[in-house]
Short mmCIF file of C-alpha atoms in Angstrom, two decimals:
data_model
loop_
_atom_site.label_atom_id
_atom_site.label_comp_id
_atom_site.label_asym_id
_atom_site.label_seq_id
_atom_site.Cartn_x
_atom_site.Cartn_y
_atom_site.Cartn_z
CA UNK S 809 2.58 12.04 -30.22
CA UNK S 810 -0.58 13.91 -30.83
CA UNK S 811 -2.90 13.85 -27.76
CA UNK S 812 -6.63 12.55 -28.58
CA UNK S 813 -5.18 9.45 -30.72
CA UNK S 814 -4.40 6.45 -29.44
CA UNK S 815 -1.46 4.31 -31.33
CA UNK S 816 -4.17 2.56 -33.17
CA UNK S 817 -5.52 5.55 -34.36
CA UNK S 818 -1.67 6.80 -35.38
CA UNK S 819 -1.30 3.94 -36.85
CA UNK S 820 -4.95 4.37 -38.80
CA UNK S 821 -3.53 7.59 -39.61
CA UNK S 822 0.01 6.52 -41.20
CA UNK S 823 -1.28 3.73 -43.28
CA UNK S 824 -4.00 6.32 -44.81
CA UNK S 825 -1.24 8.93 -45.24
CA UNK S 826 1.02 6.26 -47.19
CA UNK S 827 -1.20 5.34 -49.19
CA UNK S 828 -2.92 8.58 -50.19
CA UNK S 829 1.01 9.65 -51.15
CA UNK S 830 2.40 6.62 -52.50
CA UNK S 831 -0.54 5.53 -55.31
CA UNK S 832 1.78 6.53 -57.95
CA UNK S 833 4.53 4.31 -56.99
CA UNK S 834 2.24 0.92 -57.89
CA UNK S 835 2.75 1.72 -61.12
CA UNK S 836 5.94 2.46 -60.98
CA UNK S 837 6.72 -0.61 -58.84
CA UNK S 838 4.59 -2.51 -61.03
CA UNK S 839 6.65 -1.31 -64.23
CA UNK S 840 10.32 -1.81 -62.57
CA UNK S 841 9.06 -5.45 -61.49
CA UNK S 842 7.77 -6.15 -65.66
CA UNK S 843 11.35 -5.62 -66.23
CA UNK S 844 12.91 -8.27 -64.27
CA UNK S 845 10.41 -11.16 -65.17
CA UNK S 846 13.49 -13.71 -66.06
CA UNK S 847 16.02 -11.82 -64.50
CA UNK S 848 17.38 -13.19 -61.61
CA UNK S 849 17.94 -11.29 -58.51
CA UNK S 850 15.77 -7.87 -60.42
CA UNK S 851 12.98 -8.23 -57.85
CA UNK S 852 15.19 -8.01 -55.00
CA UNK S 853 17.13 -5.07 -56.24
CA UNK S 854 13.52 -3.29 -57.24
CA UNK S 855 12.73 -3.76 -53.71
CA UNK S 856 16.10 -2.90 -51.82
CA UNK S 857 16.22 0.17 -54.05
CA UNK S 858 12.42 1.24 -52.93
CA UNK S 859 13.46 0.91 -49.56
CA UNK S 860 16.48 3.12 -50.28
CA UNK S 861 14.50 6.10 -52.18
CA UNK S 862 12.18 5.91 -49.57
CA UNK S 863 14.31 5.96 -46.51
CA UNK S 864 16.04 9.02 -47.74
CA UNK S 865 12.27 10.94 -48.57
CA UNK S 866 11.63 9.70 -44.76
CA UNK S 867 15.34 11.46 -43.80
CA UNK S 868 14.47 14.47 -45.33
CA UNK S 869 11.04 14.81 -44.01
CA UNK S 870 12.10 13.74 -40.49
CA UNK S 871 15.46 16.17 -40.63
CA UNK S 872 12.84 19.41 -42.20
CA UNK S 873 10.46 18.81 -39.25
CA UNK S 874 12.75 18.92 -36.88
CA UNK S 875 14.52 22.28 -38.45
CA UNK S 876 17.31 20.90 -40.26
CA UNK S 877 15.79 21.96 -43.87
CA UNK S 878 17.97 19.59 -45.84
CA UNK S 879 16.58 20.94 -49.27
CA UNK S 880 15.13 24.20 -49.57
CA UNK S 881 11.56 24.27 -50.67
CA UNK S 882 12.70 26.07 -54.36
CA UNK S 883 15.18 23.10 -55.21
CA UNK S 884 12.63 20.37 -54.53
CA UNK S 885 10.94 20.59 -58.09
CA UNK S 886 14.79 19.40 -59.59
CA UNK S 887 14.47 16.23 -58.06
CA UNK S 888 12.36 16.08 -61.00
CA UNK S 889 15.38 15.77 -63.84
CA UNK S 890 16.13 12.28 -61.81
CA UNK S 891 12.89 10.32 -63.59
CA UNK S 892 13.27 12.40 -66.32
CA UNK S 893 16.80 11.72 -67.26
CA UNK S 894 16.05 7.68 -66.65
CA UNK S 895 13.04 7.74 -68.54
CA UNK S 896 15.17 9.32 -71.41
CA UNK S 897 17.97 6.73 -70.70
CA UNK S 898 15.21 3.98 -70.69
CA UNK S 899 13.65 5.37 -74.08
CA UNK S 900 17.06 5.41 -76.16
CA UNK S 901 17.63 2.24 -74.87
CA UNK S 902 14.46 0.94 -75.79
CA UNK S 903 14.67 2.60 -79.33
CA UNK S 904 17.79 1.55 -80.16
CA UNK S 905 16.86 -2.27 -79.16
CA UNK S 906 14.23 -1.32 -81.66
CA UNK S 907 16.17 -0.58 -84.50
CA UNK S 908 18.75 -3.40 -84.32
CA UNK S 909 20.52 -3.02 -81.11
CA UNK S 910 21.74 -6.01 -78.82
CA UNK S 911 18.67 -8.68 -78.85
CA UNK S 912 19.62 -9.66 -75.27
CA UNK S 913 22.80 -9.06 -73.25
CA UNK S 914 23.52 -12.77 -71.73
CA UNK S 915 25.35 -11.15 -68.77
CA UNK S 916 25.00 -8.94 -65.98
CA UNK S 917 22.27 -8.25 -64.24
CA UNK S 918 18.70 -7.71 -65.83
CA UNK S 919 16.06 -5.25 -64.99
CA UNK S 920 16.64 -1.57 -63.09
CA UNK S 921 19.47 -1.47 -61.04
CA UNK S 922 18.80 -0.45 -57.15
CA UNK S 923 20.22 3.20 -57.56
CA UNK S 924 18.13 3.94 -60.69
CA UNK S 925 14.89 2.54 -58.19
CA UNK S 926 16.00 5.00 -55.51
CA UNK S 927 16.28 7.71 -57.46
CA UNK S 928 12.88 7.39 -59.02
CA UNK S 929 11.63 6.71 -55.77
CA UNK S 930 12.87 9.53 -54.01
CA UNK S 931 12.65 12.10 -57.09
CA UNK S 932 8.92 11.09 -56.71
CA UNK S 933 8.66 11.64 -53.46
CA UNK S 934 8.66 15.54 -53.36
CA UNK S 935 5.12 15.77 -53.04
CA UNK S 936 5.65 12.87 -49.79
CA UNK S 937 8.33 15.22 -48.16
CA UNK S 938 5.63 18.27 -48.65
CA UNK S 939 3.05 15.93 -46.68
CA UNK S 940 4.77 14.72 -44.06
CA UNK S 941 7.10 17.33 -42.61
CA UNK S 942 3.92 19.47 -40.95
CA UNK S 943 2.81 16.17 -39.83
CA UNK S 944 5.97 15.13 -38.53
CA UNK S 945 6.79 18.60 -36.57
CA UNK S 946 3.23 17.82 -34.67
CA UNK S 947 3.65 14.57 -34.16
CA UNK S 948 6.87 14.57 -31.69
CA UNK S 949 9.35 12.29 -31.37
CA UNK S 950 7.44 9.09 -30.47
CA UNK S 951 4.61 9.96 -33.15
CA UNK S 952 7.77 10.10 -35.67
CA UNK S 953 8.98 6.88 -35.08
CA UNK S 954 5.37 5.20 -35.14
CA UNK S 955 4.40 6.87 -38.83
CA UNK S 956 8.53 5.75 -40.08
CA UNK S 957 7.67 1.89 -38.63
CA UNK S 958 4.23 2.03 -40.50
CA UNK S 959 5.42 3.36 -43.90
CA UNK S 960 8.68 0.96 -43.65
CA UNK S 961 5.87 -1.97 -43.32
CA UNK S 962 3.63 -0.34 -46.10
CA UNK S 963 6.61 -0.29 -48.43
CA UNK S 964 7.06 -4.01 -48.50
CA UNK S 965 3.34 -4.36 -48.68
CA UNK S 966 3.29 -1.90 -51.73
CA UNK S 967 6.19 -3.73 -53.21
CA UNK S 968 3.96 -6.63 -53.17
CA UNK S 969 0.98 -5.11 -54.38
CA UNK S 970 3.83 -4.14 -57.18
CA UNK S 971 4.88 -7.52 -57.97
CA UNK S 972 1.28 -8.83 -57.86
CA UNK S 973 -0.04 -6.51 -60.36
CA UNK S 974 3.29 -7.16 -62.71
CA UNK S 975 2.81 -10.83 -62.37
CA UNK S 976 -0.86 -11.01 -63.69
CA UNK S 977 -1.37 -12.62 -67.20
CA UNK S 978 -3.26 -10.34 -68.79
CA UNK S 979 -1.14 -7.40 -66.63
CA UNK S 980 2.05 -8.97 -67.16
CA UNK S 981 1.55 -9.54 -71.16
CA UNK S 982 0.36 -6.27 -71.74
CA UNK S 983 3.95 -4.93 -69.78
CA UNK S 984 5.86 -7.21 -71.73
CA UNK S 985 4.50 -5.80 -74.96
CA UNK S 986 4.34 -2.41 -73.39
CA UNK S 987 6.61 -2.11 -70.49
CA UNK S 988 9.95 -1.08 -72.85
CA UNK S 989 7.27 2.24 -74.20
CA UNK S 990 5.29 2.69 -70.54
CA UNK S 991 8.44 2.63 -68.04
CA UNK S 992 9.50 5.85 -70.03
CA UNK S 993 6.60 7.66 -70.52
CA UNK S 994 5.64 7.37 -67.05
CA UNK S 995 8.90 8.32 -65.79
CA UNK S 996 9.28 11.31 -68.19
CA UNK S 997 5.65 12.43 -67.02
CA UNK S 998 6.79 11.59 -63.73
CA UNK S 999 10.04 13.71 -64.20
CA UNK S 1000 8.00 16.77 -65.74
CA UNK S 1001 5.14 16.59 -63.20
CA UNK S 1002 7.73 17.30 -60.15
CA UNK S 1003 9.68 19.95 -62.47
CA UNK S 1004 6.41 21.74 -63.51
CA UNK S 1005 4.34 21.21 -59.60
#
């Protein structure tokens, strides 16, 4: 753990470092959680597949600092065709609702599935894995598990913040209208953003 810091200021550290790196994923979150308003079980599969993308951004940042490059630095802009190939998915979908597809599908599940989350999640998180691996490889073991607890806790709080912001009226009525257009815009951008950075 780095010397001169005391856990609280680790701690100070980690939740500043989340947050600074995750802002885009509120509106993600916030979009994935519009979807699943009357949809039982969506929230819970928005949040398990948060947890998912973001364990696996974590395993990759914890396995570069420590030497094991897992992805080389020139493939990490690819994990842009992930958003981008959902957001396309999620546009034809919501264009061929549009134009007189399936009002409503009475069963199966409704809202993103937990994979699709991940992915989106983790595709995202390029920029995350550039942040925290020189961090990590100064932080030693000890300072590596304290940052991993505190994100792990800011990821439920940011799923939250999520499901807060998704449940608002005025929010939540302007996703409803919206949401089917926004989710893949954003994740197109998103998808282009990580292929272009």
């Amino acid at each position: 753990m780095q010397t001169g810091n005391g856990i609280g200021g680790v701690v100070a550290q980690a939740a500043g470092l989340f947050a600074v790196t995750n802002v885009d994923d509120l509106v993600l979150l916030a979009l994935f959680f519009a979807q699943t308003a009357g949809h039982r079980g969506g929230a819970a599969r928005v949040v398990l597949g948060q947890y998912l993308g973001f364990a696996a951004i974590l395993a990759v940042s914890v396995a570069a600092a420590l030497g094991a490059t897992l992805l080389p630095e020139p493939v990490l802009p690819y994990l842009g065709l992930l958003p981008l190939a959902l957001g396309v998915r999620a546009a034809w979908r919501a264009w061929r609702e549009r134009n007189g597809g399936d009002e409503e599908e009475p069963s199966g599940p409704g809202g993103p599935a937990a994979l699709a989350v991940a992915a989106v999640t983790f595709a995202n998180g390029g920029d995350n894995v550039g942040v925290y691996v020189p961090v990590f490889a100064t932080s030693g073991p000890a300072g590596i598990a304290l940052y991993a607890a505190v994100f792990l806790v800011l990821v439920a709080v940011w799923c939250l913040a999520g499901r807060i912001f998704a449940g608002r009226p005025l929010v939540a009525r302007a996703l409803s209208r919206w949401g089917h257009v926004l989710l893949p815009l954003v994740l197109i951008a998103v998808g282009l953003v990580i292929l272009l950075g």
